């Protein structure tokens, strides 16, 4: 059975192959695309107070959801190109953070 | 049964709760943290040619894997705070992109 | 006599005051705005080869010039809010880099 | 007489030439370096409230000043490689913004 991340990864593989876009999808280029989308995401919040960022209106929510999708797409595509397993990498990093920041 | 993304999300919820970090995790702050990590990720590739970015050495690979983990962690945490389903959002965006960029 | 950076700074001060925008211009918010514009700037180059990035066509050049202006504006505004002198800071950093990376 | 921006630009030209770094300084690479530094800058503010970002302690201030220098350095270097005049570009953009956002 496939995981969520694998289904998105496979859908993106097919999408890129059908458009002959693999030639553009070097890790360098995909990291840039991800940074660009992260910039658009942070821009959605730039003039909001922290409190306002917790109570987005419908338009703000839809815009943020779209940017989150874009960041996820490039993150998953970049990881696929490098054969990095996001699930394993994230869980390993959280494990490291548990040692770095022990809870009381 | 839980998906990959749900397992990471739940692990991060527990991690933040144990450290009393929810108060820092406003969407505004998490979007900034994600942008910061995306900056560190793009920096790993800045002086590499596109070809070199496809053949990372062990140190480069490990550094990139760590940054990918950090971006994933903040992306999943931000989505959780906003009750956004990354899987649904990404699949919907890919569907939109299929109309926007028809394949031959 | 005023320097280039001071003229831009003063023009931005006036611009913000006339619109009552000082309340939005906390360093936190301005750093986010700068990161957002840096994301738009990097996005202009994401699918170009390094060689293509050296030979922008007119449309690409105009888009990049606009993003460079936006980054400059938020960088100068942020520095003004924090009373940081960009000229002094940049020259001091270059001086440090000379020790860090000695030339042959 | 040289302006502030021109003095920094010329110092950076000399710095790069002495180290034979011009080959790395394509606009694509410099835009990535700038995005990386903007990420480090935004990270300095990520857990601060807007109010705290206005009252940095000495360590925070020094770290922010260094990141502002790094962003300025790559912005000026990128503009030099593309023969873009930051002063002209920023003043033109502010002029456009005056039309876009008329004051009362």
GROMACS .gro file of C-alpha atoms in nm:
model
  416
    1UNK     CA    1   0.000   0.000   0.000
    2UNK     CA    2   0.125   0.347  -0.088
    3UNK     CA    3   0.163   0.628   0.160
    4UNK     CA    4   0.034   0.982   0.108
    5UNK     CA    5   0.381   1.108   0.021
    6UNK     CA    6   0.437   0.825  -0.228
    7UNK     CA    7   0.107   0.893  -0.405
    8UNK     CA    8   0.195   1.262  -0.449
    9UNK     CA    9   0.548   1.168  -0.559
   10UNK     CA   10   0.420   0.925  -0.820
   11UNK     CA   11   0.163   1.172  -0.951
   12UNK     CA   12   0.437   1.434  -0.989
   13UNK     CA   13   0.664   1.186  -1.168
   14UNK     CA   14   0.392   1.117  -1.422
   15UNK     CA   15   0.312   1.489  -1.456
   16UNK     CA   16   0.676   1.579  -1.530
   17UNK     CA   17   0.728   1.287  -1.770
   18UNK     CA   18   0.417   1.373  -1.975
   19UNK     CA   19   0.544   1.730  -2.021
   20UNK     CA   20   0.909   1.638  -2.074
   21UNK     CA   21   1.000   1.855  -1.775
   22UNK     CA   22   1.257   1.625  -1.616
   23UNK     CA   23   1.531   1.823  -1.788
   24UNK     CA   24   1.435   2.132  -1.587
   25UNK     CA   25   1.406   1.943  -1.259
   26UNK     CA   26   1.765   1.945  -1.138
   27UNK     CA   27   1.796   1.964  -0.759
   28UNK     CA   28   1.940   2.315  -0.795
   29UNK     CA   29   1.639   2.438  -0.990
   30UNK     CA   30   1.386   2.263  -0.766
   31UNK     CA   31   1.546   2.411  -0.453
   32UNK     CA   32   1.506   2.754  -0.613
   33UNK     CA   33   1.143   2.685  -0.699
   34UNK     CA   34   1.080   2.574  -0.340
   35UNK     CA   35   1.246   2.891  -0.204
   36UNK     CA   36   1.028   3.099  -0.438
   37UNK     CA   37   0.710   2.935  -0.312
   38UNK     CA   38   0.824   2.967   0.051
   39UNK     CA   39   0.865   3.338  -0.021
   40UNK     CA   40   0.509   3.360  -0.152
   41UNK     CA   41   0.386   3.173   0.156
   42UNK     CA   42   0.563   3.402   0.404
   43UNK     CA   43   0.435   3.705   0.209
   44UNK     CA   44   0.075   3.599   0.283
   45UNK     CA   45   0.145   3.660   0.652
   46UNK     CA   46   0.372   3.965   0.639
   47UNK     CA   47   0.128   4.236   0.747
   48UNK     CA   48  -0.082   4.018   0.978
   49UNK     CA   49  -0.035   4.016   1.353
   50UNK     CA   50   0.041   3.672   1.502
   51UNK     CA   51  -0.319   3.668   1.626
   52UNK     CA   52  -0.463   3.755   1.285
   53UNK     CA   53  -0.255   3.475   1.132
   54UNK     CA   54  -0.456   3.234   1.350
   55UNK     CA   55  -0.789   3.362   1.217
   56UNK     CA   56  -0.752   3.384   0.841
   57UNK     CA   57  -1.054   3.489   0.639
   58UNK     CA   58  -1.168   3.271   0.349
   59UNK     CA   59  -0.955   3.448   0.084
   60UNK     CA   60  -0.645   3.443   0.303
   61UNK     CA   61  -0.700   3.077   0.386
   62UNK     CA   62  -0.738   2.979   0.021
   63UNK     CA   63  -0.423   3.169  -0.076
   64UNK     CA   64  -0.223   3.008   0.205
   65UNK     CA   65  -0.354   2.661   0.120
   66UNK     CA   66  -0.240   2.708  -0.240
   67UNK     CA   67   0.109   2.818  -0.134
   68UNK     CA   68   0.137   2.526   0.107
   69UNK     CA   69   0.049   2.295  -0.183
   70UNK     CA   70   0.318   2.454  -0.399
   71UNK     CA   71   0.585   2.419  -0.130
   72UNK     CA   72   0.482   2.055  -0.073
   73UNK     CA   73   0.496   1.981  -0.447
   74UNK     CA   74   0.850   2.113  -0.489
   75UNK     CA   75   0.968   1.955  -0.164
   76UNK     CA   76   0.840   1.613  -0.271
   77UNK     CA   77   0.975   1.652  -0.624
   78UNK     CA   78   1.318   1.763  -0.500
   79UNK     CA   79   1.333   1.470  -0.258
   80UNK     CA   80   1.239   1.231  -0.538
   81UNK     CA   81   1.518   1.361  -0.762
   82UNK     CA   82   1.769   1.308  -0.480
   83UNK     CA   83   1.616   0.978  -0.363
   84UNK     CA   84   1.555   1.119  -0.017
   85UNK     CA   85   1.271   0.973   0.190
   86UNK     CA   86   1.096   1.270   0.352
   87UNK     CA   87   0.920   1.057   0.611
   88UNK     CA   88   1.243   0.894   0.730
   89UNK     CA   89   1.435   1.223   0.720
   90UNK     CA   90   1.169   1.415   0.918
   91UNK     CA   91   1.130   1.143   1.182
   92UNK     CA   92   1.509   1.120   1.224
   93UNK     CA   93   1.532   1.499   1.263
   94UNK     CA   94   1.254   1.507   1.523
   95UNK     CA   95   1.439   1.233   1.710
   96UNK     CA   96   1.755   1.446   1.707
   97UNK     CA   97   1.559   1.750   1.824
   98UNK     CA   98   1.430   1.549   2.121
   99UNK     CA   99   1.789   1.511   2.244
  100UNK     CA  100   1.875   1.871   2.161
  101UNK     CA  101   1.572   2.015   2.340
  102UNK     CA  102   1.483   1.779   2.626
  103UNK     CA  103   1.134   1.828   2.771
  104UNK     CA  104   1.092   1.885   3.145
  105UNK     CA  105  -0.449   0.343   0.964
  106UNK     CA  106  -0.242   0.658   0.968
  107UNK     CA  107  -0.065   0.806   0.668
  108UNK     CA  108   0.297   0.918   0.664
  109UNK     CA  109   0.197   1.282   0.690
  110UNK     CA  110  -0.037   1.210   0.982
  111UNK     CA  111   0.231   1.023   1.174
  112UNK     CA  112   0.476   1.313   1.139
  113UNK     CA  113   0.200   1.561   1.229
  114UNK     CA  114   0.108   1.367   1.544
  115UNK     CA  115   0.472   1.332   1.648
  116UNK     CA  116   0.519   1.708   1.610
  117UNK     CA  117   0.203   1.780   1.811
  118UNK     CA  118   0.336   1.573   2.097
  119UNK     CA  119   0.683   1.730   2.066
  120UNK     CA  120   0.544   2.085   2.088
  121UNK     CA  121   0.304   2.004   2.372
  122UNK     CA  122   0.577   1.845   2.585
  123UNK     CA  123   0.791   2.161   2.551
  124UNK     CA  124   0.502   2.408   2.586
  125UNK     CA  125   0.591   2.549   2.243
  126UNK     CA  126   0.238   2.589   2.107
  127UNK     CA  127   0.247   2.955   2.210
  128UNK     CA  128   0.531   3.017   1.963
  129UNK     CA  129   0.367   2.822   1.683
  130UNK     CA  130   0.142   3.084   1.530
  131UNK     CA  131   0.102   3.048   1.152
  132UNK     CA  132   0.296   3.372   1.106
  133UNK     CA  133   0.594   3.242   1.303
  134UNK     CA  134   0.587   2.898   1.141
  135UNK     CA  135   0.576   3.050   0.791
  136UNK     CA  136   0.889   3.247   0.886
  137UNK     CA  137   1.061   2.934   1.018
  138UNK     CA  138   0.976   2.752   0.696
  139UNK     CA  139   1.115   3.041   0.486
  140UNK     CA  140   1.431   3.034   0.695
  141UNK     CA  141   1.481   2.662   0.635
  142UNK     CA  142   1.402   2.701   0.263
  143UNK     CA  143   1.679   2.962   0.259
  144UNK     CA  144   1.924   2.717   0.417
  145UNK     CA  145   1.820   2.453   0.163
  146UNK     CA  146   1.871   2.678  -0.140
  147UNK     CA  147   2.207   2.788   0.005
  148UNK     CA  148   2.333   2.429  -0.012
  149UNK     CA  149   2.304   2.449  -0.391
  150UNK     CA  150   2.410   2.808  -0.458
  151UNK     CA  151   2.761   2.750  -0.591
  152UNK     CA  152   2.693   2.413  -0.757
  153UNK     CA  153   2.626   2.377  -1.127
  154UNK     CA  154   2.293   2.210  -1.214
  155UNK     CA  155   2.496   1.897  -1.300
  156UNK     CA  156   2.683   1.899  -0.969
  157UNK     CA  157   2.351   1.933  -0.788
  158UNK     CA  158   2.259   1.592  -0.934
  159UNK     CA  159   2.573   1.427  -0.796
  160UNK     CA  160   2.605   1.540  -0.436
  161UNK     CA  161   2.889   1.399  -0.231
  162UNK     CA  162   2.812   1.238   0.105
  163UNK     CA  163   2.852   1.560   0.309
  164UNK     CA  164   2.640   1.762   0.067
  165UNK     CA  165   2.374   1.490   0.060
  166UNK     CA  166   2.355   1.474   0.440
  167UNK     CA  167   2.326   1.852   0.468
  168UNK     CA  168   2.050   1.865   0.205
  169UNK     CA  169   1.862   1.576   0.367
  170UNK     CA  170   1.865   1.762   0.698
  171UNK     CA  171   1.734   2.082   0.541
  172UNK     CA  172   1.461   1.889   0.359
  173UNK     CA  173   1.360   1.741   0.694
  174UNK     CA  174   1.345   2.090   0.849
  175UNK     CA  175   1.129   2.229   0.568
  176UNK     CA  176   0.898   1.926   0.592
  177UNK     CA  177   0.865   1.966   0.970
  178UNK     CA  178   0.763   2.332   0.952
  179UNK     CA  179   0.535   2.272   0.653
  180UNK     CA  180   0.350   1.994   0.836
  181UNK     CA  181   0.335   2.191   1.161
  182UNK     CA  182   0.204   2.504   0.984
  183UNK     CA  183  -0.059   2.299   0.802
  184UNK     CA  184  -0.167   2.141   1.130
  185UNK     CA  185  -0.209   2.480   1.299
  186UNK     CA  186  -0.430   2.595   1.008
  187UNK     CA  187  -0.611   2.260   0.972
  188UNK     CA  188  -0.496   2.227   0.612
  189UNK     CA  189  -0.460   1.878   0.465
  190UNK     CA  190  -0.134   1.880   0.268
  191UNK     CA  191  -0.225   1.569   0.071
  192UNK     CA  192  -0.560   1.706  -0.045
  193UNK     CA  193  -0.411   2.051  -0.115
  194UNK     CA  194  -0.120   1.913  -0.320
  195UNK     CA  195  -0.336   1.674  -0.522
  196UNK     CA  196  -0.586   1.954  -0.596
  197UNK     CA  197  -0.303   2.184  -0.708
  198UNK     CA  198  -0.155   1.917  -0.937
  199UNK     CA  199  -0.502   1.870  -1.085
  200UNK     CA  200  -0.523   2.245  -1.152
  201UNK     CA  201  -0.175   2.242  -1.305
  202UNK     CA  202  -0.287   1.967  -1.545
  203UNK     CA  203  -0.544   2.206  -1.693
  204UNK     CA  204  -0.302   2.497  -1.689
  205UNK     CA  205  -0.023   2.308  -1.863
  206UNK     CA  206  -0.185   2.046  -2.088
  207UNK     CA  207   0.051   1.770  -2.205
  208UNK     CA  208   0.082   1.696  -2.576
  209UNK     CA  209   2.544   6.591   0.097
  210UNK     CA  210   2.327   6.282   0.111
  211UNK     CA  211   2.432   5.940  -0.012
  212UNK     CA  212   2.225   5.720  -0.243
  213UNK     CA  213   2.117   5.499   0.045
  214UNK     CA  214   2.015   5.799   0.255
  215UNK     CA  215   1.805   5.948  -0.025
  216UNK     CA  216   1.614   5.620  -0.069
  217UNK     CA  217   1.578   5.588   0.309
  218UNK     CA  218   1.437   5.939   0.341
  219UNK     CA  219   1.198   5.888   0.050
  220UNK     CA  220   1.069   5.569   0.212
  221UNK     CA  221   1.026   5.743   0.549
  222UNK     CA  222   0.809   6.006   0.385
  223UNK     CA  223   0.618   5.744   0.186
  224UNK     CA  224   0.534   5.542   0.500
  225UNK     CA  225   0.445   5.848   0.707
  226UNK     CA  226   0.205   5.984   0.442
  227UNK     CA  227   0.018   5.651   0.439
  228UNK     CA  228   0.033   5.591   0.816
  229UNK     CA  229   0.215   5.264   0.750
  230UNK     CA  230   0.473   5.289   1.029
  231UNK     CA  231   0.249   5.070   1.244
  232UNK     CA  232   0.294   4.783   0.997
  233UNK     CA  233   0.668   4.834   0.965
  234UNK     CA  234   0.799   4.636   1.260
  235UNK     CA  235   1.136   4.470   1.192
  236UNK     CA  236   0.964   4.130   1.206
  237UNK     CA  237   0.716   4.227   0.934
  238UNK     CA  238   0.977   4.397   0.717
  239UNK     CA  239   1.207   4.094   0.736
  240UNK     CA  240   0.914   3.884   0.612
  241UNK     CA  241   0.845   4.127   0.329
  242UNK     CA  242   1.212   4.116   0.230
  243UNK     CA  243   1.210   3.733   0.234
  244UNK     CA  244   0.898   3.737   0.017
  245UNK     CA  245   1.061   3.963  -0.242
  246UNK     CA  246   1.383   3.757  -0.234
  247UNK     CA  247   1.162   3.458  -0.314
  248UNK     CA  248   1.013   3.638  -0.613
  249UNK     CA  249   1.362   3.733  -0.727
  250UNK     CA  250   1.500   3.380  -0.709
  251UNK     CA  251   1.188   3.253  -0.889
  252UNK     CA  252   1.276   3.466  -1.192
  253UNK     CA  253   1.589   3.253  -1.235
  254UNK     CA  254   1.461   2.908  -1.136
  255UNK     CA  255   1.429   2.747  -1.481
  256UNK     CA  256   1.717   2.933  -1.645
  257UNK     CA  257   2.061   2.780  -1.689
  258UNK     CA  258   2.346   2.980  -1.530
  259UNK     CA  259   2.438   3.091  -1.885
  260UNK     CA  260   2.083   3.203  -1.966
  261UNK     CA  261   2.077   3.402  -1.641
  262UNK     CA  262   2.363   3.609  -1.785
  263UNK     CA  263   2.169   3.693  -2.102
  264UNK     CA  264   1.821   3.795  -1.990
  265UNK     CA  265   1.577   3.909  -2.254
  266UNK     CA  266   1.400   4.243  -2.211
  267UNK     CA  267   1.099   4.100  -2.023
  268UNK     CA  268   1.317   3.895  -1.791
  269UNK     CA  269   1.545   4.192  -1.728
  270UNK     CA  270   1.254   4.421  -1.641
  271UNK     CA  271   1.106   4.164  -1.405
  272UNK     CA  272   1.440   4.111  -1.230
  273UNK     CA  273   1.503   4.486  -1.203
  274UNK     CA  274   1.165   4.529  -1.034
  275UNK     CA  275   1.233   4.252  -0.783
  276UNK     CA  276   1.578   4.395  -0.708
  277UNK     CA  277   1.408   4.729  -0.637
  278UNK     CA  278   1.161   4.559  -0.402
  279UNK     CA  279   1.437   4.379  -0.210
  280UNK     CA  280   1.635   4.705  -0.185
  281UNK     CA  281   1.331   4.894  -0.058
  282UNK     CA  282   1.257   4.649   0.223
  283UNK     CA  283   1.625   4.614   0.311
  284UNK     CA  284   1.667   4.990   0.345
  285UNK     CA  285   1.338   5.027   0.534
  286UNK     CA  286   1.425   4.745   0.775
  287UNK     CA  287   1.768   4.896   0.837
  288UNK     CA  288   1.612   5.234   0.906
  289UNK     CA  289   1.370   5.089   1.161
  290UNK     CA  290   1.664   4.924   1.342
  291UNK     CA  291   1.900   5.222   1.297
  292UNK     CA  292   2.150   5.005   1.110
  293UNK     CA  293   2.382   5.172   0.859
  294UNK     CA  294   2.389   4.942   0.555
  295UNK     CA  295   2.705   5.100   0.416
  296UNK     CA  296   2.901   5.055   0.738
  297UNK     CA  297   2.764   4.703   0.793
  298UNK     CA  298   2.844   4.587   0.439
  299UNK     CA  299   3.196   4.734   0.440
  300UNK     CA  300   3.267   4.576   0.781
  301UNK     CA  301   3.143   4.238   0.655
  302UNK     CA  302   3.358   4.255   0.342
  303UNK     CA  303   3.654   4.337   0.565
  304UNK     CA  304   3.580   4.026   0.775
  305UNK     CA  305   3.544   3.816   0.460
  306UNK     CA  306   3.891   3.929   0.349
  307UNK     CA  307   4.041   3.764   0.659
  308UNK     CA  308   3.817   3.460   0.624
  309UNK     CA  309   3.899   3.404   0.257
  310UNK     CA  310   4.253   3.536   0.196
  311UNK     CA  311   4.341   3.589  -0.169
  312UNK     CA  312   4.651   3.424  -0.314
  313UNK     CA  313   3.239   6.146  -0.648
  314UNK     CA  314   3.122   5.796  -0.577
  315UNK     CA  315   2.801   5.708  -0.401
  316UNK     CA  316   2.772   5.462  -0.111
  317UNK     CA  317   2.636   5.193  -0.339
  318UNK     CA  318   2.915   5.244  -0.592
  319UNK     CA  319   3.185   5.218  -0.325
  320UNK     CA  320   3.045   4.886  -0.201
  321UNK     CA  321   3.006   4.765  -0.561
  322UNK     CA  322   3.365   4.850  -0.646
  323UNK     CA  323   3.497   4.688  -0.329
  324UNK     CA  324   3.306   4.370  -0.414
  325UNK     CA  325   3.436   4.372  -0.772
  326UNK     CA  326   3.792   4.383  -0.643
  327UNK     CA  327   3.719   4.116  -0.380
  328UNK     CA  328   3.579   3.875  -0.639
  329UNK     CA  329   3.855   3.942  -0.892
  330UNK     CA  330   4.132   3.879  -0.637
  331UNK     CA  331   3.980   3.539  -0.552
  332UNK     CA  332   3.888   3.444  -0.910
  333UNK     CA  333   3.525   3.412  -0.800
  334UNK     CA  334   3.363   3.577  -1.102
  335UNK     CA  335   3.303   3.233  -1.249
  336UNK     CA  336   3.071   3.149  -0.957
  337UNK     CA  337   2.890   3.482  -0.971
  338UNK     CA  338   2.626   3.415  -1.234
  339UNK     CA  339   2.299   3.599  -1.169
  340UNK     CA  340   2.131   3.263  -1.100
  341UNK     CA  341   2.383   3.174  -0.830
  342UNK     CA  342   2.382   3.521  -0.675
  343UNK     CA  343   2.002   3.526  -0.659
  344UNK     CA  344   2.022   3.195  -0.470
  345UNK     CA  345   2.285   3.334  -0.233
  346UNK     CA  346   2.066   3.638  -0.169
  347UNK     CA  347   1.762   3.415  -0.099
  348UNK     CA  348   1.973   3.211   0.141
  349UNK     CA  349   2.079   3.520   0.335
  350UNK     CA  350   1.722   3.655   0.337
  351UNK     CA  351   1.625   3.322   0.494
  352UNK     CA  352   1.886   3.366   0.765
  353UNK     CA  353   1.763   3.720   0.827
  354UNK     CA  354   1.397   3.621   0.861
  355UNK     CA  355   1.502   3.334   1.091
  356UNK     CA  356   1.647   3.586   1.337
  357UNK     CA  357   1.294   3.720   1.393
  358UNK     CA  358   1.087   3.400   1.374
  359UNK     CA  359   1.012   3.348   1.744
  360UNK     CA  360   1.002   3.716   1.842
  361UNK     CA  361   0.679   3.908   1.880
  362UNK     CA  362   0.650   4.218   1.659
  363UNK     CA  363   0.718   4.424   1.974
  364UNK     CA  364   1.027   4.223   2.067
  365UNK     CA  365   1.158   4.270   1.712
  366UNK     CA  366   1.165   4.644   1.786
  367UNK     CA  367   1.378   4.598   2.098
  368UNK     CA  368   1.657   4.361   2.004
  369UNK     CA  369   1.919   4.283   2.263
  370UNK     CA  370   2.286   4.327   2.173
  371UNK     CA  371   2.336   3.970   2.045
  372UNK     CA  372   2.019   3.980   1.837
  373UNK     CA  373   2.112   4.321   1.698
  374UNK     CA  374   2.460   4.206   1.598
  375UNK     CA  375   2.324   3.894   1.429
  376UNK     CA  376   2.064   4.096   1.237
  377UNK     CA  377   2.321   4.356   1.133
  378UNK     CA  378   2.542   4.082   0.992
  379UNK     CA  379   2.257   3.928   0.794
  380UNK     CA  380   2.156   4.270   0.659
  381UNK     CA  381   2.516   4.314   0.543
  382UNK     CA  382   2.507   3.975   0.368
  383UNK     CA  383   2.180   4.053   0.189
  384UNK     CA  384   2.317   4.394   0.084
  385UNK     CA  385   2.639   4.238  -0.046
  386UNK     CA  386   2.462   3.986  -0.269
  387UNK     CA  387   2.203   4.239  -0.383
  388UNK     CA  388   2.474   4.483  -0.490
  389UNK     CA  389   2.683   4.209  -0.651
  390UNK     CA  390   2.383   4.068  -0.841
  391UNK     CA  391   2.289   4.415  -0.964
  392UNK     CA  392   2.646   4.473  -1.079
  393UNK     CA  393   2.652   4.149  -1.280
  394UNK     CA  394   2.327   4.252  -1.453
  395UNK     CA  395   2.427   4.621  -1.487
  396UNK     CA  396   2.122   4.729  -1.289
  397UNK     CA  397   2.140   5.057  -1.095
  398UNK     CA  398   1.981   4.989  -0.756
  399UNK     CA  399   1.931   5.357  -0.679
  400UNK     CA  400   1.746   5.424  -1.005
  401UNK     CA  401   1.544   5.101  -0.979
  402UNK     CA  402   1.436   5.166  -0.620
  403UNK     CA  403   1.342   5.529  -0.682
  404UNK     CA  404   1.141   5.430  -0.992
  405UNK     CA  405   0.960   5.159  -0.793
  406UNK     CA  406   0.874   5.400  -0.510
  407UNK     CA  407   0.739   5.640  -0.772
  408UNK     CA  408   0.516   5.363  -0.911
  409UNK     CA  409   0.402   5.271  -0.560
  410UNK     CA  410   0.295   5.633  -0.506
  411UNK     CA  411   0.046   5.596  -0.791
  412UNK     CA  412  -0.059   5.250  -0.679
  413UNK     CA  413  -0.118   5.352  -0.318
  414UNK     CA  414  -0.221   5.721  -0.316
  415UNK     CA  415  -0.194   5.891   0.022
  416UNK     CA  416  -0.499   6.068   0.167
   0.00000   0.00000   0.00000
